[in-house]
Short mmCIF file of C-alpha atoms in Angstrom, two decimals:
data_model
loop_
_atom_site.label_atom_id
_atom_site.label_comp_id
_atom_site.label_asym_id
_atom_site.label_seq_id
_atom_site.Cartn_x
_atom_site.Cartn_y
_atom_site.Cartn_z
CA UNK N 1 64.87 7.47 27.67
CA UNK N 2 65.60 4.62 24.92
CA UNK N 3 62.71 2.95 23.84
CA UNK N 4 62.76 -0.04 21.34
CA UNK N 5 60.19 -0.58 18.55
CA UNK N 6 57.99 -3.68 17.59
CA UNK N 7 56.39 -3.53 14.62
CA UNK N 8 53.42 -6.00 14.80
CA UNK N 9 53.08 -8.29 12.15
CA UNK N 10 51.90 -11.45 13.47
CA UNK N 11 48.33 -11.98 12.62
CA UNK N 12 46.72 -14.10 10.20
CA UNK N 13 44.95 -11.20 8.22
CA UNK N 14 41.53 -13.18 7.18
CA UNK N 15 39.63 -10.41 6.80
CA UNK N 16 42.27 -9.47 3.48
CA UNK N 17 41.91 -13.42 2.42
CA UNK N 18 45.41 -14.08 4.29
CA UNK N 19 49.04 -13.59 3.43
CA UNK N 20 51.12 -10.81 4.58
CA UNK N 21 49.06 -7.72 5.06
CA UNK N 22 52.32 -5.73 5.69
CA UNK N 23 53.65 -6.39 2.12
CA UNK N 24 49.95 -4.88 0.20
CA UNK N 25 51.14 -1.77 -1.39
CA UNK N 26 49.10 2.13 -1.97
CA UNK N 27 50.87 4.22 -3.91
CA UNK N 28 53.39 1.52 -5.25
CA UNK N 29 54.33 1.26 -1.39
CA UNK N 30 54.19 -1.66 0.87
CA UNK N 31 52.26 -0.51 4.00
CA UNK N 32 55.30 -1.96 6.05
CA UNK N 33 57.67 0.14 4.58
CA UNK N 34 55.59 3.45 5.45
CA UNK N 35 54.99 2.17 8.92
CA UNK N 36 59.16 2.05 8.86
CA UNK N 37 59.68 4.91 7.53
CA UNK N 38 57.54 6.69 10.35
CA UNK N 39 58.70 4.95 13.43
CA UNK N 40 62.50 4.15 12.62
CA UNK N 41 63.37 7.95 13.43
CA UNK N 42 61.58 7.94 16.76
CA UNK N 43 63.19 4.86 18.47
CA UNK N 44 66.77 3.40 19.41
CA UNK N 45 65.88 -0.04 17.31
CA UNK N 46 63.10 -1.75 15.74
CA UNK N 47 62.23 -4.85 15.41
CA UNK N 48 59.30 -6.69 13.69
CA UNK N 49 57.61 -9.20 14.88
CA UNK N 50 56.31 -12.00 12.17
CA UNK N 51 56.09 -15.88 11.86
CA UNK N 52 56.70 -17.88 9.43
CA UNK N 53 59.84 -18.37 7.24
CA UNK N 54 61.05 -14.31 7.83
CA UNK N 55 63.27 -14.39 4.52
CA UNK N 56 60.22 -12.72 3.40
CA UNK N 57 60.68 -9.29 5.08
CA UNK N 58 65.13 -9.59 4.37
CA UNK N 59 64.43 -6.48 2.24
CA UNK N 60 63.18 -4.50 5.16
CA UNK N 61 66.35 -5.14 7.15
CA UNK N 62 64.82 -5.83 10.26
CA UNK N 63 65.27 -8.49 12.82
CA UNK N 64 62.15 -10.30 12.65
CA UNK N 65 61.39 -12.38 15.67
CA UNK N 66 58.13 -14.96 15.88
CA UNK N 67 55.86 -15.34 18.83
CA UNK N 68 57.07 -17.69 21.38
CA UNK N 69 53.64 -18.59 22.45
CA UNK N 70 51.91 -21.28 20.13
CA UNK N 71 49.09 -20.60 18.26
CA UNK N 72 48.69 -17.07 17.02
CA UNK N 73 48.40 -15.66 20.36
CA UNK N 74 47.40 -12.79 19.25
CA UNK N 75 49.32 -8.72 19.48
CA UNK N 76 50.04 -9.72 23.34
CA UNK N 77 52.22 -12.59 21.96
CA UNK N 78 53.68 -9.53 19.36
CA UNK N 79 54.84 -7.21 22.31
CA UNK N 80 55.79 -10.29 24.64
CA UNK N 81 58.36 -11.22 21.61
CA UNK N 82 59.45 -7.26 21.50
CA UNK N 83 59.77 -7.21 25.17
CA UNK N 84 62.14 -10.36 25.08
CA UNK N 85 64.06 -9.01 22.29
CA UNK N 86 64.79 -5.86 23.81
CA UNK N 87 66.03 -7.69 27.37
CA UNK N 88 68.54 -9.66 25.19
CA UNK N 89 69.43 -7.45 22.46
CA UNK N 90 69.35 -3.73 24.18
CA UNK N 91 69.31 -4.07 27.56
CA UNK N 92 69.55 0.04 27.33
CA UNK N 93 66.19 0.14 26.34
CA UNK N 94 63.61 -0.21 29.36
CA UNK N 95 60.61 0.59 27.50
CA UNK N 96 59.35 -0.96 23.78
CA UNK N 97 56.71 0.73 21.82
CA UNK N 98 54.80 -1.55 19.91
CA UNK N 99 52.90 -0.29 16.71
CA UNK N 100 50.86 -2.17 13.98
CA UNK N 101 51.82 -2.65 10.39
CA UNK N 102 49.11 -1.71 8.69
CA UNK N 103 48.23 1.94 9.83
CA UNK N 104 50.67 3.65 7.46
CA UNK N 105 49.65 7.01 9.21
CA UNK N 106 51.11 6.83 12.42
CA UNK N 107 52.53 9.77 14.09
CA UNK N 108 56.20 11.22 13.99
CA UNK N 109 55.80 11.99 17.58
CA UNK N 110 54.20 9.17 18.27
CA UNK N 111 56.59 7.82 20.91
CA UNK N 112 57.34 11.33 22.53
CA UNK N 113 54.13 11.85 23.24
CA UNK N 114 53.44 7.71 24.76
CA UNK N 115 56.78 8.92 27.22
CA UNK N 116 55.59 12.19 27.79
CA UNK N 117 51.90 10.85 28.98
CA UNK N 118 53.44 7.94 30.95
CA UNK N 119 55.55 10.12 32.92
CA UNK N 120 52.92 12.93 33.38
CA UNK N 121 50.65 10.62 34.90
CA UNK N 122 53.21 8.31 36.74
CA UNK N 123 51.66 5.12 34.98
CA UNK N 124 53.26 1.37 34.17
CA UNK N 125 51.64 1.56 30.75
CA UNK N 126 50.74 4.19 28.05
CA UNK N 127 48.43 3.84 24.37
CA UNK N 128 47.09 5.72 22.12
CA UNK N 129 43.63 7.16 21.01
CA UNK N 130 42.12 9.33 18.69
CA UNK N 131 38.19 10.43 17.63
CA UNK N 132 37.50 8.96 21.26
CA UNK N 133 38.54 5.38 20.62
CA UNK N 134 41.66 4.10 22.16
CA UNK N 135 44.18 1.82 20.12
CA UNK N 136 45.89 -0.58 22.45
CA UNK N 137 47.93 -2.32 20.03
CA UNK N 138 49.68 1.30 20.02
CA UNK N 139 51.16 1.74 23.32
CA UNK N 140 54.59 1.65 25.25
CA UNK N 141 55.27 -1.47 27.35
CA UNK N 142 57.89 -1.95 30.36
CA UNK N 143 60.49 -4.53 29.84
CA UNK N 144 60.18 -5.29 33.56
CA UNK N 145 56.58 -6.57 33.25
CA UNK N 146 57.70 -9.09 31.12
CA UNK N 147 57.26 -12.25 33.18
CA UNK N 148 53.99 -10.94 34.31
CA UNK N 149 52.43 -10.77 30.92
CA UNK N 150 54.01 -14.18 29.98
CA UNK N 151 52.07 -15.53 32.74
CA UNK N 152 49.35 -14.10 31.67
CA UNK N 153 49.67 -15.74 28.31
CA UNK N 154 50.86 -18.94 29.06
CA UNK N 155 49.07 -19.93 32.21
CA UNK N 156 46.12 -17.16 32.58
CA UNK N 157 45.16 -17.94 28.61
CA UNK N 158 45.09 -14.18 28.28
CA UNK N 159 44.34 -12.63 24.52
CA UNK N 160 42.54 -9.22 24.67
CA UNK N 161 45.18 -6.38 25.15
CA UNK N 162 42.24 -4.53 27.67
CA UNK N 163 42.23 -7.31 29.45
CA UNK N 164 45.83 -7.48 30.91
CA UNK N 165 46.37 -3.93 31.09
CA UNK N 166 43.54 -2.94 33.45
CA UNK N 167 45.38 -4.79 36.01
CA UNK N 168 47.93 -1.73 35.62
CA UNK N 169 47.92 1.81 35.80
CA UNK N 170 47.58 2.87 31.99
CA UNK N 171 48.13 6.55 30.48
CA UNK N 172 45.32 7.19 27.40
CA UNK N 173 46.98 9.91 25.13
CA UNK N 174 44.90 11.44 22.72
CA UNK N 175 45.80 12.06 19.21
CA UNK N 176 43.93 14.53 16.94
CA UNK N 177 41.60 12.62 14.23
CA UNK N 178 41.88 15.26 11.45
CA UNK N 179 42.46 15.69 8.93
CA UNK N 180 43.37 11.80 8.70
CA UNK N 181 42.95 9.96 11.75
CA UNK N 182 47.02 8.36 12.56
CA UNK N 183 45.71 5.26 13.73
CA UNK N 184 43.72 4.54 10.41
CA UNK N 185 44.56 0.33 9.80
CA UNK N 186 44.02 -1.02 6.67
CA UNK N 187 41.95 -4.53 7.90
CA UNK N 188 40.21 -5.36 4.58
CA UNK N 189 40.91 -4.88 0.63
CA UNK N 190 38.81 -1.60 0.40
CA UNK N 191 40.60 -0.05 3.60
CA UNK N 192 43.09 -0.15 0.77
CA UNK N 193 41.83 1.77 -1.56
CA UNK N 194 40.84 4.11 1.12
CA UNK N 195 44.32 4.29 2.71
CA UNK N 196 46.00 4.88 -1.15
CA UNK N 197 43.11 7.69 -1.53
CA UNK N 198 44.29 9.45 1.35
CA UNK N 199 48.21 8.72 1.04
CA UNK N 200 47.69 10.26 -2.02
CA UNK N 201 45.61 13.99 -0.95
CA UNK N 202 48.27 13.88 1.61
CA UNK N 203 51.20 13.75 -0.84
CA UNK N 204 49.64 16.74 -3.04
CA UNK N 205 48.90 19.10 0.12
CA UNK N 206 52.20 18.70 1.47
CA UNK N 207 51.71 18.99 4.82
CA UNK N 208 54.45 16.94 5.78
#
C-alpha cells in the first residue's frame, strides 16, 4: 500500500516566540531535517506543508505546499493540503500519513504499524499514542475523505483534530514510551534543550 507523507509545518509556534520551529537545531541539527531523515524511508513521497514564502525550506528539497484554508487553520488545514497534494501529484497513493516537525523521535516503523492497525481493525482512520496519550496530529488519513474534511473546515468551522475524527471509525496504535517517548515535540525553548539532551544519550548508546 503507498502512502504519502506530510510533514506538518504550518503553525505559528508562539509558545518558541515565533518563526520556524522546524529550522531550531539540537545537536547542530535542524529538527526538520531529523523528522526527514526518519520518515523519508517509510513512505512513497513527502511533502511538507508550510506558509509563507517556502524558499525557506529549498534546502530540504521538498515540495512545500501552504494551507488552502485562510487563517492558520490549524494541523486539519496541514493534512487537508497533504490530502490534495497526493490526489494531484500521486494518485497511487490512497492513504497520507501526516507527522509533525518538531518530534525529532518519531518511529522508523511508524507508518507500518498506522497500516497494520488500520487494517487489523477495519477502520477509515488510524493515530498514534504512547504513555496512554494519543497524538492525533500523527495518524494516516484517506485521500477519499477529502471533501468531507474540507467541509468540515470551510463550512462546519472545524479546528480540533478529535473533533472530526470521532465522526469515523479510528484505529489507536500504541507506541512504547521508553526509553524516549517517539512522539516527544519540542513546543517551547527548553523542550530544546531537553530534546538535544536526549538526541545526544541516544547517539552514545547506539541503539539505533
Amino acid at each position: 500500500m503507498n502512502v504519502a507523507g506530510v510533514l506538518l509545518a504550518g503553525g505559528l509556534a508562539r509558545r518558541m516566540g515565533g518563526g520556524d520551529k522546524p529550522l531550531r537545531t539540537i545537536g547542530g541539527r535542524a529538527l526538520l531535517e531529523l523528522v526527514i531523515e526518519r520518515m523519508r524511508p517509510q513512505v512513497a513521497a513527502l511533502v511538507l506543508n508550510a506558509n509563507g514564502d517556502p524558499a525557506r525550506f529549498a534546502a530540504y528539497d521538498l515540495p512545500v505546499v501552504a494551507d488552502s484554508i485562510p487563517g492558520y487553520a490549524g494541523p486539519l488545514a496541514g493534512v487537508l493540503a497533504g490530502l490534495d497534494w497526493a490526489a494531484e501529484n500521486r494518485p497511487d497513493c490512497t492513504l497520507i500519513v501526516s507527522a509533525a516537525t518538531d518530534a525529532p523521535f518519531l518511529p522508523r516503523d511508524l507508518v507500518a504499524r498506522l497500516v497494520a492497525g488500520l487494517q487489523a481493525k477495519g477502520a477509515d482512520l488510524a493515530c498514534a499514542a504512547s504513555g496512554g496519550q494519543a497524538h492525533p496530529v500523527i495518524g494516516l488519513w484517506p485521500v477519499r475523505l477529502r471533501e468531507d474534511l474540507r467541509h468540515a473546515l470551510v463550512d462546519e468551522g472545524i479546528r480540533k483534530v478529535d473533533v472530526w475524527t470521532a465522526r469515523y471509525r479510528l484505529a489507536t496504535v500504541a507506541f512504547s514510551d521508553q526509553p524516549i517517548d517517539p512522539f516527544f515535540n519540542a513546543n517551547r525553548l527548553e523542550d530544546l534543550e531537553t530534546a538535544a539532551a536526549l538526541l545526544a544519550a541516544r547517539q552514545s548508546r547506539s541503539t539505533e
